[in-house]
Coordinates of N, CA, C and O in Angstrom, one line a residue:
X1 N -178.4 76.6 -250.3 CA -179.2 77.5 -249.5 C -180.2 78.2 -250.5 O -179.8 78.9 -251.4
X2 N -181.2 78.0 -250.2 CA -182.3 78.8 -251.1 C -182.5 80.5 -250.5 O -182.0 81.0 -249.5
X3 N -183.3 81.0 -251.5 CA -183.6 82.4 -251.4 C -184.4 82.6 -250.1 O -185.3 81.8 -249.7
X4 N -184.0 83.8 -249.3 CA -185.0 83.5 -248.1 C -184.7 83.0 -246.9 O -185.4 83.3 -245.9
X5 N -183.4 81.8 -246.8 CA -183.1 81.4 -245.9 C -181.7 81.8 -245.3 O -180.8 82.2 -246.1
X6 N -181.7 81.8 -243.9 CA -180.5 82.5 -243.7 C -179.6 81.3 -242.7 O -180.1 80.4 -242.1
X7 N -178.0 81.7 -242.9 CA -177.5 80.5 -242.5 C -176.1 81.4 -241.0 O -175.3 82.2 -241.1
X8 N -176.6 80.4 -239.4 CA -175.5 80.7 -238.7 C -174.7 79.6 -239.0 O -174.7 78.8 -239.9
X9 N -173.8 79.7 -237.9 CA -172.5 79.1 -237.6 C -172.0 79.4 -236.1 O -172.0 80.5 -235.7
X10 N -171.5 78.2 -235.3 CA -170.6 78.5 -234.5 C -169.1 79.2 -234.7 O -168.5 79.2 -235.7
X11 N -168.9 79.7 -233.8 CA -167.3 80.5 -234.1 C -166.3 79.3 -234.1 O -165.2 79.3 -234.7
X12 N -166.9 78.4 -233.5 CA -165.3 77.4 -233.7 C -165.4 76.9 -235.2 O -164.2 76.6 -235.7
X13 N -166.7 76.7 -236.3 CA -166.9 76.0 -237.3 C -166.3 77.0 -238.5 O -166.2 76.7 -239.7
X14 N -165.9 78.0 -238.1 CA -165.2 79.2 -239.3 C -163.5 79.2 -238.7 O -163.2 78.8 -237.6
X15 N -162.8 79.8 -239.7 CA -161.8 80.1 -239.9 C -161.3 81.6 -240.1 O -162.1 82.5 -240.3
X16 N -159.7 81.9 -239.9 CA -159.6 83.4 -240.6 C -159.0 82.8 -241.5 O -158.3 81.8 -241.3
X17 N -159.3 83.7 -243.0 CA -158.2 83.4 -244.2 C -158.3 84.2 -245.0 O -159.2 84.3 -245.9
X18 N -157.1 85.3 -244.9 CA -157.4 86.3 -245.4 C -158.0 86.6 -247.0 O -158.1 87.7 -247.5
X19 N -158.3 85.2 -248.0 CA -158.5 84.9 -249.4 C -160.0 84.4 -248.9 O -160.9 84.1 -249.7
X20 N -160.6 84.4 -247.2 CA -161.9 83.5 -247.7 C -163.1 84.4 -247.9 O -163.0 85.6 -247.6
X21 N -164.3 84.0 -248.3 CA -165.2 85.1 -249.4 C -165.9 85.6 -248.2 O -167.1 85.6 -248.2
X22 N -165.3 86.0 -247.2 CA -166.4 86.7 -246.4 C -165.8 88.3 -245.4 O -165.8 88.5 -244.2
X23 N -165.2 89.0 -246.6 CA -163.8 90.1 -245.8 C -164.6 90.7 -244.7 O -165.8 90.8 -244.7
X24 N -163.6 91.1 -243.7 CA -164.2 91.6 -242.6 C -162.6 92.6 -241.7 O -161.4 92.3 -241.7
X25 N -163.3 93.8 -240.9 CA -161.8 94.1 -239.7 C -162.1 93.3 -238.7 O -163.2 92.9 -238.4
X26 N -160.9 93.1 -237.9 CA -160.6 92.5 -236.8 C -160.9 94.1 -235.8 O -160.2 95.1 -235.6
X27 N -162.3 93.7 -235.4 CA -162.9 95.2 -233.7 C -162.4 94.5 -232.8 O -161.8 95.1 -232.0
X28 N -162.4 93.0 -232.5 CA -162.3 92.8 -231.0 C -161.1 91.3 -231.0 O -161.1 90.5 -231.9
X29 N -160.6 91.3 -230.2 CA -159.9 89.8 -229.6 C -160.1 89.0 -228.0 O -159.2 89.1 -227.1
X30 N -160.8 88.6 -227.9 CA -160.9 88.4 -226.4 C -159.8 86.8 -226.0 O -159.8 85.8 -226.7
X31 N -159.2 87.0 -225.0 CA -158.0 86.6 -225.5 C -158.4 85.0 -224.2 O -158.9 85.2 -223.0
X32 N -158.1 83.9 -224.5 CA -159.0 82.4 -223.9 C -157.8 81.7 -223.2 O -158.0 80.7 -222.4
X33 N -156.4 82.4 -223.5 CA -155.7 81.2 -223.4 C -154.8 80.9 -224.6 O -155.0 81.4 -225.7
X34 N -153.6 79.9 -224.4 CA -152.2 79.8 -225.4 C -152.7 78.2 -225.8 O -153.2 77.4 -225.0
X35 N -152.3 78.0 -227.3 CA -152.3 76.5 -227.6 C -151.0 76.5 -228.5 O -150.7 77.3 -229.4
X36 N -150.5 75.6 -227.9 CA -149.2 75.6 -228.7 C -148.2 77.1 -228.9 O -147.5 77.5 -229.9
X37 N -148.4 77.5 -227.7 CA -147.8 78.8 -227.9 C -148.0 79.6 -229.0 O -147.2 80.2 -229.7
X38 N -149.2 79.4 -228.9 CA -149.8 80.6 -229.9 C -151.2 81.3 -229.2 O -152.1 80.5 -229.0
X39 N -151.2 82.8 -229.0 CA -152.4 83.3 -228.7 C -153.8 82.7 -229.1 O -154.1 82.3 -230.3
X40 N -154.7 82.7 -228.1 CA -156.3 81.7 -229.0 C -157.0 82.5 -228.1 O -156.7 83.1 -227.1
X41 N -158.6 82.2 -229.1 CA -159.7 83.3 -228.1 C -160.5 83.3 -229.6 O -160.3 82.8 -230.7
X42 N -161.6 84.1 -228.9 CA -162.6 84.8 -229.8 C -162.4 85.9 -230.6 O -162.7 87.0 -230.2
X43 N -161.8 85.9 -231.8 CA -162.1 87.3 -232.6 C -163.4 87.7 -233.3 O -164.1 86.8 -233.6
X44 N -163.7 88.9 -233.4 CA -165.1 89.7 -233.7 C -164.7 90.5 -234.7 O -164.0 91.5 -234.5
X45 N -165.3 90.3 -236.0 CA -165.2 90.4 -237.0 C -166.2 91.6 -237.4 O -167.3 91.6 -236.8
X46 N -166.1 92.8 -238.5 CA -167.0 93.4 -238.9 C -167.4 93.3 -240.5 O -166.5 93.6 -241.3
X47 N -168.5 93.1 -240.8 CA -168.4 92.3 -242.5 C -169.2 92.5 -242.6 O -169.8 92.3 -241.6
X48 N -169.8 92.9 -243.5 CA -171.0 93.7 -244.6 C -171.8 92.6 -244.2 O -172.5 92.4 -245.2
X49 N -172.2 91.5 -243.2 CA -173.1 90.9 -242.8 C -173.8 91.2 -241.2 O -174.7 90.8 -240.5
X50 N -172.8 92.0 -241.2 CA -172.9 92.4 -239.4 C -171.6 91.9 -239.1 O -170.8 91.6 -240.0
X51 N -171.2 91.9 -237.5 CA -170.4 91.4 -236.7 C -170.3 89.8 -236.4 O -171.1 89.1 -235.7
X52 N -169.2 89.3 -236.9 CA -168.9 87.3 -236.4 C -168.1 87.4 -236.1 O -167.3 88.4 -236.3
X53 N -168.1 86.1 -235.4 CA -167.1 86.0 -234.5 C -166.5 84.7 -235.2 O -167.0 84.2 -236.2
X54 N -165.2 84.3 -234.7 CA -164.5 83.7 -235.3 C -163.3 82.6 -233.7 O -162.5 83.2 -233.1
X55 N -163.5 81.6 -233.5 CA -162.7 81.1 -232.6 C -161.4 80.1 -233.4 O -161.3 79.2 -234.2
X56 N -160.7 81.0 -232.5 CA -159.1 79.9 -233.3 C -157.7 80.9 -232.9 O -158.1 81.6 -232.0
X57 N -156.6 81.1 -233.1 CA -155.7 81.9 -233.2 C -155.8 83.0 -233.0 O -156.2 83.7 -233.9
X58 N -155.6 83.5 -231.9 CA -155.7 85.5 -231.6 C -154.6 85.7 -231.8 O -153.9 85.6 -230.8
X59 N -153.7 86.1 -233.0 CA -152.8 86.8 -232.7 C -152.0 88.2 -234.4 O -151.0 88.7 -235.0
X60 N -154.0 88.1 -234.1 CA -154.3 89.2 -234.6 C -154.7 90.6 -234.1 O -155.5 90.6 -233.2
X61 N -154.2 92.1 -234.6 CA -154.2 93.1 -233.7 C -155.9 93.6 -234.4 O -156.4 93.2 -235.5
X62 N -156.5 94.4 -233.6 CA -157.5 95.2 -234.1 C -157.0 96.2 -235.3 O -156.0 96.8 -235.4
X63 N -158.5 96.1 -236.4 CA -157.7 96.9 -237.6 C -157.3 96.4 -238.4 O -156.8 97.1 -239.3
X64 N -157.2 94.7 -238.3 CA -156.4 93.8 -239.1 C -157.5 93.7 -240.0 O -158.6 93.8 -239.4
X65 N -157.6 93.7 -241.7 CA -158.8 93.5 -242.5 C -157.7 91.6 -242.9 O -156.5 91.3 -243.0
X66 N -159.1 90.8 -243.0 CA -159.0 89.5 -242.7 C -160.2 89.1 -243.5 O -161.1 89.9 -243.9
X67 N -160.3 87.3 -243.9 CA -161.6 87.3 -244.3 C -161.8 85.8 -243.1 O -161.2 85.1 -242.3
X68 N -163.0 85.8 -243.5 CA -163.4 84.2 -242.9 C -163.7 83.4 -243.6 O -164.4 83.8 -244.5
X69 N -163.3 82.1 -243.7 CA -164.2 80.6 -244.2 C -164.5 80.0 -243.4 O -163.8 79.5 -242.6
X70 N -166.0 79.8 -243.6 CA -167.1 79.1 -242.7 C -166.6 77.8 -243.5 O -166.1 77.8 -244.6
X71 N -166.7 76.2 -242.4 CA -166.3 75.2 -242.7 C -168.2 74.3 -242.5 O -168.7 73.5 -243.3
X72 N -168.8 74.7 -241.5 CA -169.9 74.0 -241.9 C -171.1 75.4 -241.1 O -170.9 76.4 -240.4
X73 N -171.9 75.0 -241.5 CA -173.4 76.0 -241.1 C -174.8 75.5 -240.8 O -175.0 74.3 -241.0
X74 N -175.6 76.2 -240.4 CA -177.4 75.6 -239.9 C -177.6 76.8 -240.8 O -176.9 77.8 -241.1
X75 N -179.0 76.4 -241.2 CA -179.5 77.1 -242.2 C -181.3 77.1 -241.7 O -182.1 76.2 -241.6
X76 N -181.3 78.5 -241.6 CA -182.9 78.9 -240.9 C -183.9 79.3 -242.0 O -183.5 79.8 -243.1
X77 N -185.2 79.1 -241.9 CA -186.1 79.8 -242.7 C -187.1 79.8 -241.6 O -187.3 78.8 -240.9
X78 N -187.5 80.9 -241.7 CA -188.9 81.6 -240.0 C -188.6 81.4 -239.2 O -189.5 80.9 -238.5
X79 N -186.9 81.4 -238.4 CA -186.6 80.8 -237.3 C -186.6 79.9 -237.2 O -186.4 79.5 -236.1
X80 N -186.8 78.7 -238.6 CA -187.1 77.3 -237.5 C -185.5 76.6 -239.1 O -185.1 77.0 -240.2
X81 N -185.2 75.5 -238.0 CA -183.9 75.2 -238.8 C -184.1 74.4 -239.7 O -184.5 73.2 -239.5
X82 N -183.7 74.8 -241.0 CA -184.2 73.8 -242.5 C -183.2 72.8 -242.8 O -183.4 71.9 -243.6
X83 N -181.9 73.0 -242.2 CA -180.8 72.3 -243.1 C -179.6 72.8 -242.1 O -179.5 73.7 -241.3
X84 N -178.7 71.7 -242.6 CA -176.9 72.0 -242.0 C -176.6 71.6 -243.4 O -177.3 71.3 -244.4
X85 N -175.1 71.9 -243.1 CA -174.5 71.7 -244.6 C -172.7 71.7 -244.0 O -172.4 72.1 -242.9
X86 N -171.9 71.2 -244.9 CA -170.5 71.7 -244.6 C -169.8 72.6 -245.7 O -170.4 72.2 -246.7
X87 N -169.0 73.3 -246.0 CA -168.1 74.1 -247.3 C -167.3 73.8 -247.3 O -166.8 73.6 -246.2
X88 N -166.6 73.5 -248.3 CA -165.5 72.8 -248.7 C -164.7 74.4 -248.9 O -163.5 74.5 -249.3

C-alpha cells in the first residue's frame, strides 16, 4: 500500500484476534443467527481508525477490547480502486 492510499475491506474478509494489529472495543453485536451453536452476526468495532465492523462469532459482550486481522483488502487512491491484496 503506498502513501496516500487507503484500504477497505468486507466484514466477512477480517477476523477478531485479540494479538491482531488493529486493537479496538467491542460498541455493538448485532446478533444474525447460531452456526454450530455458537452466536454469529456483525460486531462493530471502535479503533483509532474509526468504527469496523467485523462478521464471524458474536459471542462477544460490549466493552470487550479485542483486535482485528484483516485477511484480504481493496485499496483506493481518489476514490477510484488501485489494487486488492490478501494478509497473511
Amino acid at each position: 500500500v503506498s502513501p496516500g492510499e487507503r484500504l477497505g475491506f468486507r466484514p466477512e474478509w477480517a477476523m477478531l484476534d485479540a494479538t491482531g494489529p488493529i486493537p479496538g472495543e467491542v460498541t455493538r453485536v448485532r446478533f444474525q443467527g447460531t452456526r454450530d451453536g455458537v452466536p454469529y452476526g456483525l460486531l462493530t468495532l471502535a479503533t483509532e481508525h474509526g468504527e469496523l465492523a467485523v462478521r464471524g462469532a458474536a459471542d462477544l459482550p460490549t466493552g470487550t477490547k479485542t483486535g482485528i486481522r484483516v485477511r484480504r483488502y481493496v485499496a483506493f487512491s481518489d476514490q477510484r480502486q488501485v489494487g486488492a491484496g490478501e494478509l497473511v
